[in-house]
Amino acid sequence: NGGNPDDHQNELKGNVLAVFHAIANCPTATASEISETVGISKRSVERTIKILKDLGYIVRNGSTYGHWVILK
């Protein structure tokens, strides 16, 4: 179990992998910050985060001032 994003390159592709890397590198990042880092819209980041949450890769610990936790 852990936060090594390189372990997931075969499972995650494209923007999903890029967002996962951004979260792994900066767990306190907001959707807006991830959007700037990855180069996609904030709405695309929000959809991608939902995919990662639904697949069990990440959870949010806290709300506005929380952080992301990598589950696998």
Tab-separated table of N, CA and C in Angstrom:
chain	number	residue	atom	x	y	z
A	1	ASN	N	0.850	-1.182	0.000
A	1	ASN	CA	0.000	0.000	0.000
A	1	ASN	C	0.885	1.231	0.000
A	2	GLY	N	0.557	2.234	-0.783
A	2	GLY	CA	1.420	3.376	-0.662
A	2	GLY	C	1.238	4.401	-1.722
A	3	GLY	N	2.069	5.381	-1.645
A	3	GLY	CA	1.933	6.522	-2.505
A	3	GLY	C	2.949	6.598	-3.618
A	4	ASN	N	3.397	5.464	-4.148
A	4	ASN	CA	4.316	5.519	-5.271
A	4	ASN	C	3.522	5.524	-6.566
A	5	PRO	N	3.357	6.684	-7.195
A	5	PRO	CA	2.519	6.758	-8.389
A	5	PRO	C	3.049	5.940	-9.550
A	6	ASP	N	4.345	5.627	-9.574
A	6	ASP	CA	4.901	4.843	-10.670
A	6	ASP	C	4.356	3.419	-10.697
A	7	ASP	N	3.843	2.934	-9.584
A	7	ASP	CA	3.283	1.590	-9.530
A	7	ASP	C	2.005	1.462	-10.346
A	8	HIS	N	1.393	2.562	-10.737
A	8	HIS	CA	0.058	2.521	-11.343
A	8	HIS	C	0.038	2.898	-12.814
A	9	GLN	N	1.201	2.981	-13.452
A	9	GLN	CA	1.229	3.437	-14.840
A	9	GLN	C	0.513	2.489	-15.782
A	10	ASN	N	0.429	1.206	-15.460
A	10	ASN	CA	-0.281	0.280	-16.330
A	10	ASN	C	-1.789	0.378	-16.151
A	11	GLU	N	-2.247	0.820	-14.995
A	11	GLU	CA	-3.673	0.898	-14.715
A	11	GLU	C	-4.260	2.258	-15.070
A	12	LEU	N	-3.524	3.313	-14.825
A	12	LEU	CA	-4.017	4.677	-15.036
A	12	LEU	C	-3.370	5.270	-16.276
A	13	LYS	N	-4.159	5.967	-17.077
A	13	LYS	CA	-3.660	6.525	-18.336
A	13	LYS	C	-3.973	8.019	-18.445
A	14	GLY	N	-3.226	8.703	-19.282
A	14	GLY	CA	-3.513	10.074	-19.674
A	14	GLY	C	-3.701	11.036	-18.520
A	15	ASN	N	-4.807	11.790	-18.604
A	15	ASN	CA	-5.088	12.807	-17.590
A	15	ASN	C	-5.292	12.207	-16.214
A	16	VAL	N	-5.834	10.992	-16.153
A	16	VAL	CA	-6.055	10.353	-14.850
A	16	VAL	C	-4.710	10.119	-14.171
A	17	LEU	N	-3.745	9.616	-14.909
A	17	LEU	CA	-2.408	9.398	-14.356
A	17	LEU	C	-1.753	10.726	-13.979
A	18	ALA	N	-1.913	11.733	-14.824
A	18	ALA	CA	-1.310	13.045	-14.545
A	18	ALA	C	-1.886	13.657	-13.273
A	19	VAL	N	-3.203	13.557	-13.097
A	19	VAL	CA	-3.841	14.092	-11.880
A	19	VAL	C	-3.383	13.287	-10.666
A	20	PHE	N	-3.299	11.971	-10.803
A	20	PHE	CA	-2.824	11.125	-9.698
A	20	PHE	C	-1.411	11.542	-9.287
A	21	HIS	N	-0.522	11.749	-10.261
A	21	HIS	CA	0.849	12.195	-9.970
A	21	HIS	C	0.837	13.540	-9.253
A	22	ALA	N	0.001	14.466	-9.723
A	22	ALA	CA	-0.069	15.798	-9.118
A	22	ALA	C	-0.506	15.702	-7.658
A	23	ILE	N	-1.483	14.849	-7.386
A	23	ILE	CA	-1.967	14.665	-6.009
A	23	ILE	C	-0.898	13.992	-5.156
A	24	ALA	N	-0.224	12.989	-5.720
A	24	ALA	CA	0.832	12.284	-4.976
A	24	ALA	C	1.976	13.236	-4.625
A	25	ASN	N	2.277	14.154	-5.532
A	25	ASN	CA	3.377	15.098	-5.312
A	25	ASN	C	3.008	16.238	-4.383
A	26	CYS	N	1.712	16.571	-4.316
A	26	CYS	CA	1.262	17.678	-3.465
A	26	CYS	C	-0.133	17.359	-2.927
A	27	PRO	N	-0.216	16.591	-1.833
A	27	PRO	CA	-1.509	16.145	-1.312
A	27	PRO	C	-2.448	17.263	-0.864
A	28	THR	N	-1.931	18.465	-0.673
A	28	THR	CA	-2.790	19.572	-0.243
A	28	THR	C	-3.301	20.396	-1.428
A	29	ALA	N	-2.958	20.000	-2.647
A	29	ALA	CA	-3.328	20.768	-3.835
A	29	ALA	C	-4.843	20.835	-4.015
A	30	THR	N	-5.303	21.992	-4.457
A	30	THR	CA	-6.717	22.173	-4.785
A	30	THR	C	-6.938	21.777	-6.245
A	31	ALA	N	-8.199	21.631	-6.629
A	31	ALA	CA	-8.520	21.311	-8.022
A	31	ALA	C	-7.971	22.384	-8.955
A	32	SER	N	-8.034	23.641	-8.546
A	32	SER	CA	-7.503	24.733	-9.374
A	32	SER	C	-5.994	24.607	-9.552
A	33	GLU	N	-5.296	24.285	-8.476
A	33	GLU	CA	-3.837	24.126	-8.553
A	33	GLU	C	-3.470	22.926	-9.427
A	34	ILE	N	-4.208	21.832	-9.276
A	34	ILE	CA	-3.952	20.647	-10.104
A	34	ILE	C	-4.216	20.982	-11.567
A	35	SER	N	-5.268	21.754	-11.825
A	35	SER	CA	-5.606	22.180	-13.176
A	35	SER	C	-4.442	22.920	-13.827
A	36	GLU	N	-3.835	23.837	-13.094
A	36	GLU	CA	-2.692	24.589	-13.613
A	36	GLU	C	-1.490	23.684	-13.844
A	37	THR	N	-1.256	22.761	-12.905
A	37	THR	CA	-0.108	21.855	-13.003
A	37	THR	C	-0.235	20.922	-14.200
A	38	VAL	N	-1.422	20.350	-14.373
A	38	VAL	CA	-1.632	19.326	-15.398
A	38	VAL	C	-1.952	19.946	-16.762
A	39	GLY	N	-2.559	21.133	-16.751
A	39	GLY	CA	-2.898	21.797	-18.001
A	39	GLY	C	-4.250	21.400	-18.563
A	40	ILE	N	-5.179	21.040	-17.673
A	40	ILE	CA	-6.551	20.741	-18.081
A	40	ILE	C	-7.492	21.610	-17.254
A	41	SER	N	-8.759	21.662	-17.640
A	41	SER	CA	-9.704	22.526	-16.935
A	41	SER	C	-9.963	22.029	-15.511
A	42	LYS	N	-10.392	22.956	-14.664
A	42	LYS	CA	-10.724	22.593	-13.284
A	42	LYS	C	-11.832	21.542	-13.274
A	43	ARG	N	-12.808	21.676	-14.164
A	43	ARG	CA	-13.911	20.713	-14.229
A	43	ARG	C	-13.394	19.327	-14.619
A	44	SER	N	-12.436	19.257	-15.534
A	44	SER	CA	-11.843	17.970	-15.906
A	44	SER	C	-11.109	17.352	-14.717
A	45	VAL	N	-10.424	18.199	-13.945
A	45	VAL	CA	-9.746	17.713	-12.732
A	45	VAL	C	-10.781	17.144	-11.766
A	46	GLU	N	-11.885	17.849	-11.572
A	46	GLU	CA	-12.923	17.372	-10.645
A	46	GLU	C	-13.488	16.030	-11.099
A	47	ARG	N	-13.733	15.866	-12.401
A	47	ARG	CA	-14.228	14.573	-12.923
A	47	ARG	C	-13.192	13.472	-12.717
A	48	THR	N	-11.924	13.814	-12.959
A	48	THR	CA	-10.840	12.847	-12.819
A	48	THR	C	-10.662	12.436	-11.360
A	49	ILE	N	-10.772	13.383	-10.443
A	49	ILE	CA	-10.688	13.080	-9.015
A	49	ILE	C	-11.802	12.116	-8.622
A	50	LYS	N	-12.997	12.317	-9.165
A	50	LYS	CA	-14.103	11.404	-8.884
A	50	LYS	C	-13.769	9.993	-9.370
A	51	ILE	N	-13.171	9.883	-10.545
A	51	ILE	CA	-12.763	8.575	-11.066
A	51	ILE	C	-11.765	7.926	-10.111
A	52	LEU	N	-10.753	8.683	-9.694
A	52	LEU	CA	-9.730	8.144	-8.784
A	52	LEU	C	-10.344	7.723	-7.449
A	53	LYS	N	-11.306	8.507	-6.949
A	53	LYS	CA	-11.986	8.148	-5.695
A	53	LYS	C	-12.820	6.887	-5.890
A	54	ASP	N	-13.561	6.827	-6.998
A	54	ASP	CA	-14.409	5.657	-7.254
A	54	ASP	C	-13.590	4.374	-7.431
A	55	LEU	N	-12.384	4.500	-7.985
A	55	LEU	CA	-11.505	3.337	-8.169
A	55	LEU	C	-10.733	2.980	-6.899
A	56	GLY	N	-10.873	3.798	-5.861
A	56	GLY	CA	-10.222	3.499	-4.588
A	56	GLY	C	-8.770	3.913	-4.507
A	57	TYR	N	-8.347	4.844	-5.369
A	57	TYR	CA	-6.962	5.302	-5.339
A	57	TYR	C	-6.713	6.394	-4.313
A	58	ILE	N	-7.708	7.258	-4.097
A	58	ILE	CA	-7.519	8.399	-3.202
A	58	ILE	C	-8.766	8.632	-2.365
A	59	VAL	N	-8.574	9.273	-1.228
A	59	VAL	CA	-9.683	9.796	-0.421
A	59	VAL	C	-9.269	11.168	0.077
A	60	ARG	N	-10.243	11.963	0.398
A	60	ARG	CA	-9.972	13.298	0.938
A	60	ARG	C	-10.073	13.227	2.454
A	61	ASN	N	-9.059	13.703	3.134
A	61	ASN	CA	-9.053	13.771	4.591
A	61	ASN	C	-9.270	15.231	4.948
A	62	GLY	N	-10.472	15.552	5.434
A	62	GLY	CA	-10.817	16.940	5.707
A	62	GLY	C	-11.541	17.536	4.519
A	63	SER	N	-11.864	18.808	4.616
A	63	SER	CA	-12.603	19.442	3.524
A	63	SER	C	-11.741	20.509	2.865
A	64	THR	N	-12.120	21.759	3.002
A	64	THR	CA	-11.427	22.851	2.326
A	64	THR	C	-9.931	22.881	2.655
A	65	TYR	N	-9.586	22.670	3.893
A	65	TYR	CA	-8.176	22.733	4.296
A	65	TYR	C	-7.586	21.354	4.542
A	66	GLY	N	-8.186	20.342	3.945
A	66	GLY	CA	-7.725	18.974	4.119
A	66	GLY	C	-6.615	18.615	3.136
A	67	HIS	N	-6.432	17.308	2.957
A	67	HIS	CA	-5.417	16.828	2.032
A	67	HIS	C	-5.860	15.485	1.465
A	68	TRP	N	-5.231	15.103	0.360
A	68	TRP	CA	-5.522	13.839	-0.287
A	68	TRP	C	-4.670	12.734	0.333
A	69	VAL	N	-5.257	11.551	0.461
A	69	VAL	CA	-4.553	10.388	0.966
A	69	VAL	C	-4.531	9.360	-0.164
A	70	ILE	N	-3.337	8.905	-0.525
A	70	ILE	CA	-3.171	7.877	-1.559
A	70	ILE	C	-3.415	6.518	-0.908
A	71	LEU	N	-4.349	5.749	-1.448
A	71	LEU	CA	-4.691	4.447	-0.871
A	71	LEU	C	-3.972	3.294	-1.558
A	72	LYS	N	-3.676	3.445	-2.834
A	72	LYS	CA	-2.949	2.369	-3.525
A	72	LYS	C	-2.079	2.919	-4.619
